[in-house]
Every structure is written in structure tokens, then in C-alpha cells.
Amino acid sequence: MDKKVNVKVCLGTTCFVMGSANLQELIELVPKKYGDRVDVSGVPCLGLCSIDWEFSKAPYVKVNDDVVKEATVEKVLAAIESHLK
Ligand code: FES
């Protein structure tokens, strides 16, 4: 059975202000790189910014159940790689 990796890029206000706009390239890049092994989508606030609420760890991306804090394209790709293993 193929396991799929599920990536959710937070596009809520806090994450957006903290840079998740840059992460939107993942939404194009990931399907090109991984085809249908990885699902990627933009989602509204994941609820994480209100927990960690000095906002210092935004933007957040979820890769399966793991939270990538202060997410960058590189960090998210690394997380995807580790989930594909
Ligand atoms: S805006 Fe991203 S976790 Fe709230």
C-alpha cells in the first residue's frame, strides 16, 4: 500500500503575515516533484498560532501529524522526504 503524505499549508492571517505567502509555491512545486504521493493544500488557521501566541513560530505547516514551525520551503520539503521513507 502506498502511503500518502498530507501537507497542509496554513494560510490563516497570522501565518500569512509571518510569511506563508512564500510557501504557496509548495502548492505548485510539490505535485511536480512528488506527483500523487503527496497531497498539498492551503488551509485556514490551523489553530496553532493561538497556542504559541507570541506568533514567533509562525508560519506553520502540517506534514501528516507533524507540525513544521517557522516553515520554509526547504524545511517542508525535508519533512516530506522523511515521511516518504
Ligand atoms: S494562522 Fe496559521 S495557525 Fe493560525
GROMACS .gro file of N, CA, C and O and ligand atoms in nm:
model
  344
    1MET      N    1   0.083  -0.120   0.000
    1MET     CA    2   0.000   0.000   0.000
    1MET      C    3   0.087   0.125   0.000
    1MET      O    4   0.180   0.137   0.077
    2ASP      N    5   0.053   0.215  -0.088
    2ASP     CA    6   0.126   0.341  -0.091
    2ASP      C    7   0.078   0.430   0.021
    2ASP      O    8  -0.042   0.453   0.035
    3LYS      N    9   0.171   0.477   0.099
    3LYS     CA   10   0.125   0.575   0.196
    3LYS      C   11   0.140   0.713   0.137
    3LYS      O   12   0.239   0.745   0.073
    4LYS      N   13   0.038   0.790   0.160
    4LYS     CA   14   0.037   0.926   0.109
    4LYS      C   15   0.076   1.021   0.218
    4LYS      O   16   0.041   1.003   0.333
    5VAL      N   17   0.146   1.124   0.178
    5VAL     CA   18   0.181   1.228   0.274
    5VAL      C   19   0.088   1.346   0.250
    5VAL      O   20   0.061   1.384   0.137
    6ASN      N   21   0.036   1.397   0.359
    6ASN     CA   22  -0.060   1.505   0.352
    6ASN      C   23   0.002   1.634   0.405
    6ASN      O   24   0.044   1.638   0.519
    7VAL      N   25   0.006   1.733   0.321
    7VAL     CA   26   0.069   1.859   0.361
    7VAL      C   27  -0.036   1.970   0.363
    7VAL      O   28  -0.109   1.989   0.266
    8LYS      N   29  -0.042   2.039   0.476
    8LYS     CA   30  -0.137   2.149   0.488
    8LYS      C   31  -0.060   2.277   0.518
    8LYS      O   32   0.003   2.290   0.622
    9VAL      N   33  -0.067   2.370   0.425
    9VAL     CA   34   0.000   2.498   0.441
    9VAL      C   35  -0.101   2.595   0.501
    9VAL      O   36  -0.206   2.621   0.443
   10CYS      N   37  -0.069   2.647   0.619
   10CYS     CA   38  -0.162   2.739   0.683
   10CYS      C   39  -0.161   2.874   0.611
   10CYS      O   40  -0.056   2.936   0.596
   11LEU      N   41  -0.277   2.917   0.571
   11LEU     CA   42  -0.290   3.047   0.506
   11LEU      C   43  -0.374   3.142   0.592
   11LEU      O   44  -0.425   3.242   0.544
   12GLY      N   45  -0.388   3.107   0.718
   12GLY     CA   46  -0.458   3.196   0.811
   12GLY      C   47  -0.382   3.328   0.826
   12GLY      O   48  -0.266   3.339   0.785
   13THR      N   49  -0.446   3.424   0.885
   13THR     CA   50  -0.389   3.560   0.889
   13THR      C   51  -0.250   3.564   0.952
   13THR      O   52  -0.158   3.623   0.896
   14THR      N   53  -0.235   3.502   1.067
   14THR     CA   54  -0.105   3.511   1.136
   14THR      C   55   0.005   3.449   1.052
   14THR      O   56   0.111   3.508   1.032
   15CYS      N   57  -0.021   3.330   1.004
   15CYS     CA   58   0.081   3.262   0.924
   15CYS      C   59   0.108   3.338   0.795
   15CYS      O   60   0.221   3.346   0.749
   16PHE      N   61   0.003   3.394   0.739
   16PHE     CA   62   0.019   3.468   0.615
   16PHE      C   63   0.110   3.588   0.638
   16PHE      O   64   0.205   3.612   0.564
   17VAL      N   65   0.082   3.662   0.746
   17VAL     CA   66   0.162   3.779   0.778
   17VAL      C   67   0.307   3.739   0.808
   17VAL      O   68   0.401   3.809   0.772
   18MET      N   69   0.325   3.622   0.869
   18MET     CA   70   0.458   3.575   0.904
   18MET      C   71   0.527   3.503   0.789
   18MET      O   72   0.631   3.441   0.809
   19GLY      N   73   0.467   3.503   0.674
   19GLY     CA   74   0.542   3.456   0.557
   19GLY      C   75   0.488   3.335   0.485
   19GLY      O   76   0.555   3.281   0.399
   20SER      N   77   0.367   3.289   0.518
   20SER     CA   78   0.322   3.169   0.448
   20SER      C   79   0.291   3.197   0.302
   20SER      O   80   0.279   3.104   0.223
   21ALA      N   81   0.284   3.326   0.264
   21ALA     CA   82   0.266   3.357   0.122
   21ALA      C   83   0.378   3.294   0.040
   21ALA      O   84   0.354   3.241  -0.069
   22ASN      N   85   0.499   3.294   0.097
   22ASN     CA   86   0.612   3.230   0.026
   22ASN      C   87   0.593   3.082   0.009
   22ASN      O   88   0.653   3.019  -0.078
   23LEU      N   89   0.516   3.023   0.100
   23LEU     CA   90   0.501   2.878   0.099
   23LEU      C   91   0.400   2.832  -0.005
   23LEU      O   92   0.389   2.715  -0.035
   24GLN      N   93   0.327   2.929  -0.060
   24GLN     CA   94   0.229   2.889  -0.161
   24GLN      C   95   0.294   2.826  -0.283
   24GLN      O   96   0.231   2.751  -0.355
   25GLU      N   97   0.424   2.855  -0.304
   25GLU     CA   98   0.490   2.788  -0.417
   25GLU      C   99   0.494   2.637  -0.397
   25GLU      O  100   0.502   2.562  -0.493
   26LEU      N  101   0.484   2.594  -0.272
   26LEU     CA  102   0.479   2.449  -0.246
   26LEU      C  103   0.359   2.385  -0.313
   26LEU      O  104   0.364   2.269  -0.353
   27ILE      N  105   0.253   2.461  -0.323
   27ILE     CA  106   0.129   2.406  -0.376
   27ILE      C  107   0.146   2.370  -0.524
   27ILE      O  108   0.084   2.277  -0.574
   28GLU      N  109   0.237   2.439  -0.592
   28GLU     CA  110   0.270   2.400  -0.730
   28GLU      C  111   0.387   2.304  -0.737
   28GLU      O  112   0.389   2.211  -0.818
   29LEU      N  113   0.484   2.332  -0.651
   29LEU     CA  114   0.610   2.259  -0.659
   29LEU      C  115   0.595   2.112  -0.616
   29LEU      O  116   0.651   2.022  -0.680
   30VAL      N  117   0.521   2.091  -0.509
   30VAL     CA  118   0.515   1.956  -0.452
   30VAL      C  119   0.452   1.854  -0.548
   30VAL      O  120   0.508   1.747  -0.569
   31PRO      N  121   0.339   1.888  -0.612
   31PRO     CA  122   0.284   1.791  -0.707
   31PRO      C  123   0.379   1.764  -0.824
   31PRO      O  124   0.387   1.651  -0.872
   32LYS      N  125   0.454   1.866  -0.867
   32LYS     CA  126   0.550   1.844  -0.975
   32LYS      C  127   0.660   1.748  -0.932
   32LYS      O  128   0.705   1.665  -1.008
   33LYS      N  129   0.702   1.764  -0.808
   33LYS     CA  130   0.814   1.685  -0.758
   33LYS      C  131   0.771   1.544  -0.717
   33LYS      O  132   0.842   1.448  -0.741
   34TYR      N  133   0.657   1.533  -0.654
   34TYR     CA  134   0.619   1.404  -0.595
   34TYR      C  135   0.495   1.340  -0.657
   34TYR      O  136   0.456   1.232  -0.615
   35GLY      N  137   0.433   1.409  -0.753
   35GLY     CA  138   0.313   1.351  -0.814
   35GLY      C  139   0.206   1.326  -0.709
   35GLY      O  140   0.190   1.406  -0.617
   36ASP      N  141   0.137   1.213  -0.722
   36ASP     CA  142   0.026   1.194  -0.628
   36ASP      C  143   0.067   1.123  -0.500
   36ASP      O  144  -0.016   1.077  -0.424
   37ARG      N  145   0.196   1.114  -0.474
   37ARG     CA  146   0.239   1.058  -0.345
   37ARG      C  147   0.218   1.156  -0.232
   37ARG      O  148   0.219   1.121  -0.114
   38VAL      N  149   0.205   1.282  -0.268
   38VAL     CA  150   0.188   1.385  -0.166
   38VAL      C  151   0.069   1.473  -0.204
   38VAL      O  152   0.055   1.516  -0.318
   39ASP      N  153  -0.017   1.494  -0.107
   39ASP     CA  154  -0.129   1.588  -0.124
   39ASP      C  155  -0.093   1.717  -0.055
   39ASP      O  156  -0.053   1.716   0.061
   40VAL      N  157  -0.110   1.827  -0.124
   40VAL     CA  158  -0.078   1.954  -0.060
   40VAL      C  159  -0.194   2.050  -0.081
   40VAL      O  160  -0.254   2.054  -0.188
   41SER      N  161  -0.226   2.121   0.025
   41SER     CA  162  -0.332   2.219   0.010
   41SER      C  163  -0.311   2.334   0.108
   41SER      O  164  -0.240   2.321   0.208
   42GLY      N  165  -0.371   2.445   0.076
   42GLY     CA  166  -0.371   2.559   0.167
   42GLY      C  167  -0.494   2.549   0.254
   42GLY      O  168  -0.601   2.512   0.207
   43VAL      N  169  -0.477   2.576   0.381
   43VAL     CA  170  -0.590   2.563   0.474
   43VAL      C  171  -0.603   2.689   0.559
   43VAL      O  172  -0.506   2.763   0.577
   44PRO      N  173  -0.722   2.712   0.611
   44PRO     CA  174  -0.737   2.825   0.704
   44PRO      C  175  -0.665   2.795   0.835
   44PRO      O  176  -0.617   2.684   0.854
   45CYS      N  177  -0.660   2.892   0.923
   45CYS     CA  178  -0.587   2.881   1.050
   45CYS      C  179  -0.596   2.742   1.111
   45CYS      O  180  -0.704   2.687   1.132
   46LEU      N  181  -0.479   2.684   1.139
   46LEU     CA  182  -0.471   2.550   1.199
   46LEU      C  183  -0.493   2.554   1.350
   46LEU      O  184  -0.493   2.450   1.415
   47GLY      N  185  -0.508   2.672   1.403
   47GLY     CA  186  -0.532   2.684   1.547
   47GLY      C  187  -0.403   2.684   1.628
   47GLY      O  188  -0.406   2.689   1.750
   48LEU      N  189  -0.288   2.677   1.560
   48LEU     CA  190  -0.161   2.668   1.631
   48LEU      C  191  -0.112   2.804   1.676
   48LEU      O  192  -0.044   2.815   1.778
   49CYS      N  193  -0.145   2.906   1.601
   49CYS     CA  194  -0.093   3.039   1.634
   49CYS      C  195  -0.152   3.089   1.765
   49CYS      O  196  -0.089   3.167   1.835
   50SER      N  197  -0.271   3.045   1.801
   50SER     CA  198  -0.329   3.093   1.926
   50SER      C  199  -0.272   3.021   2.046
   50SER      O  200  -0.280   3.069   2.158
   51ILE      N  201  -0.208   2.905   2.023
   51ILE     CA  202  -0.144   2.832   2.133
   51ILE      C  203  -0.008   2.894   2.160
   51ILE      O  204   0.031   2.921   2.272
   52ASP      N  205   0.065   2.916   2.051
   52ASP     CA  206   0.203   2.963   2.055
   52ASP      C  207   0.199   3.112   2.034
   52ASP      O  208   0.250   3.164   1.937
   53TRP      N  209   0.139   3.185   2.122
   53TRP     CA  210   0.080   3.302   2.064
   53TRP      C  211   0.161   3.427   2.062
   53TRP      O  212   0.113   3.531   2.022
   54GLU      N  213   0.286   3.418   2.096
   54GLU     CA  214   0.365   3.536   2.059
   54GLU      C  215   0.392   3.535   1.909
   54GLU      O  216   0.461   3.623   1.859
   55PHE      N  217   0.336   3.434   1.840
   55PHE     CA  218   0.342   3.426   1.693
   55PHE      C  219   0.481   3.398   1.642
   55PHE      O  220   0.503   3.398   1.522
   56SER      N  221   0.574   3.376   1.731
   56SER     CA  222   0.713   3.373   1.686
   56SER      C  223   0.744   3.248   1.604
   56SER      O  224   0.844   3.244   1.537
   57LYS      N  225   0.656   3.149   1.613
   57LYS     CA  226   0.687   3.025   1.541
   57LYS      C  227   0.606   3.009   1.412
   57LYS      O  228   0.617   2.908   1.345
   58ALA      N  229   0.525   3.108   1.380
   58ALA     CA  230   0.453   3.103   1.253
   58ALA      C  231   0.552   3.132   1.141
   58ALA      O  232   0.655   3.196   1.166
   59PRO      N  233   0.530   3.094   1.017
   59PRO     CA  234   0.414   3.018   0.972
   59PRO      C  235   0.426   2.867   1.000
   59PRO      O  236   0.535   2.814   1.010
   60TYR      N  237   0.311   2.808   1.012
   60TYR     CA  238   0.303   2.665   1.039
   60TYR      C  239   0.258   2.587   0.917
   60TYR      O  240   0.173   2.633   0.842
   61VAL      N  241   0.315   2.469   0.904
   61VAL     CA  242   0.271   2.375   0.801
   61VAL      C  243   0.259   2.240   0.869
   61VAL      O  244   0.342   2.203   0.952
   62LYS      N  245   0.154   2.168   0.837
   62LYS     CA  246   0.142   2.033   0.890
   62LYS      C  247   0.179   1.931   0.783
   62LYS      O  248   0.131   1.940   0.669
   63VAL      N  249   0.265   1.839   0.820
   63VAL     CA  250   0.301   1.728   0.731
   63VAL      C  251   0.256   1.603   0.804
   63VAL      O  252   0.312   1.567   0.908
   64ASN      N  253   0.152   1.540   0.754
   64ASN     CA  254   0.078   1.440   0.831
   64ASN      C  255   0.046   1.500   0.967
   64ASN      O  256  -0.013   1.607   0.971
   65ASP      N  257   0.089   1.435   1.076
   65ASP     CA  258   0.055   1.493   1.206
   65ASP      C  259   0.167   1.576   1.266
   65ASP      O  260   0.156   1.620   1.380
   66ASP      N  261   0.274   1.594   1.191
   66ASP     CA  262   0.384   1.674   1.243
   66ASP      C  263   0.368   1.820   1.205
   66ASP      O  264   0.335   1.851   1.092
   67VAL      N  265   0.398   1.904   1.301
   67VAL     CA  266   0.390   2.047   1.276
   67VAL      C  267   0.529   2.100   1.243
   67VAL      O  268   0.623   2.077   1.318
   68VAL      N  269   0.541   2.165   1.130
   68VAL     CA  270   0.666   2.235   1.097
   68VAL      C  271   0.648   2.380   1.139
   68VAL      O  272   0.558   2.449   1.090
   69LYS      N  273   0.731   2.424   1.232
   69LYS     CA  274   0.724   2.563   1.278
   69LYS      C  275   0.818   2.648   1.197
   69LYS      O  276   0.919   2.598   1.146
   70GLU      N  277   0.790   2.777   1.195
   70GLU     CA  278   0.874   2.870   1.118
   70GLU      C  279   0.907   2.808   0.984
   70GLU      O  280   1.024   2.797   0.943
   71ALA      N  281   0.802   2.764   0.918
   71ALA     CA  282   0.819   2.684   0.798
   71ALA      C  283   0.881   2.762   0.684
   71ALA      O  284   0.852   2.880   0.664
   72THR      N  285   0.967   2.693   0.614
   72THR     CA  286   1.023   2.743   0.489
   72THR      C  287   1.003   2.633   0.387
   72THR      O  288   0.975   2.517   0.424
   73VAL      N  289   1.018   2.668   0.261
   73VAL     CA  290   1.005   2.567   0.156
   73VAL      C  291   1.102   2.451   0.184
   73VAL      O  292   1.065   2.334   0.177
   74GLU      N  293   1.226   2.484   0.222
   74GLU     CA  294   1.327   2.380   0.246
   74GLU      C  295   1.288   2.289   0.361
   74GLU      O  296   1.302   2.167   0.353
   75LYS      N  297   1.239   2.349   0.470
   75LYS     CA  298   1.201   2.267   0.586
   75LYS      C  299   1.086   2.174   0.552
   75LYS      O  300   1.082   2.060   0.596
   76VAL      N  301   0.991   2.226   0.477
   76VAL     CA  302   0.874   2.144   0.444
   76VAL      C  303   0.915   2.030   0.351
   76VAL      O  304   0.873   1.916   0.369
   77LEU      N  305   1.002   2.058   0.254
   77LEU     CA  306   1.048   1.951   0.165
   77LEU      C  307   1.123   1.845   0.244
   77LEU      O  308   1.106   1.725   0.221
   78ALA      N  309   1.204   1.888   0.341
   78ALA     CA  310   1.277   1.792   0.423
   78ALA      C  311   1.180   1.706   0.503
   78ALA      O  312   1.197   1.584   0.515
   79ALA      N  313   1.073   1.767   0.555
   79ALA     CA  314   0.974   1.691   0.632
   79ALA      C  315   0.901   1.592   0.541
   79ALA      O  316   0.876   1.478   0.581
   80ILE      N  317   0.871   1.633   0.420
   80ILE     CA  318   0.805   1.542   0.326
   80ILE      C  319   0.896   1.422   0.298
   80ILE      O  320   0.852   1.308   0.304
   81GLU      N  321   1.023   1.450   0.272
   81GLU     CA  322   1.119   1.343   0.246
   81GLU      C  323   1.121   1.241   0.361
   81GLU      O  324   1.121   1.121   0.338
   82SER      N  325   1.121   1.293   0.483
   82SER     CA  326   1.132   1.200   0.595
   82SER      C  327   1.003   1.118   0.610
   82SER      O  328   1.008   1.004   0.654
   83HIS      N  329   0.891   1.172   0.569
   83HIS     CA  330   0.767   1.096   0.575
   83HIS      C  331   0.754   0.997   0.461
   83HIS      O  332   0.677   0.901   0.471
   84LEU      N  333   0.824   1.019   0.353
   84LEU     CA  334   0.816   0.926   0.241
   84LEU      C  335   0.901   0.802   0.262
   84LEU      O  336   0.885   0.703   0.193
   85LYS      N  337   0.993   0.808   0.357
   85LYS     CA  338   1.082   0.695   0.381
   85LYS      C  339   1.009   0.579   0.447
   85LYS      O  340   0.923   0.601   0.529
   86FES     S1  341  -0.293   3.148   1.119
   86FES    FE1  342  -0.175   2.969   1.095
   86FES     S2  343  -0.206   2.858   1.275
   86FES    FE2  344  -0.333   3.030   1.291
   0.00000   0.00000   0.00000
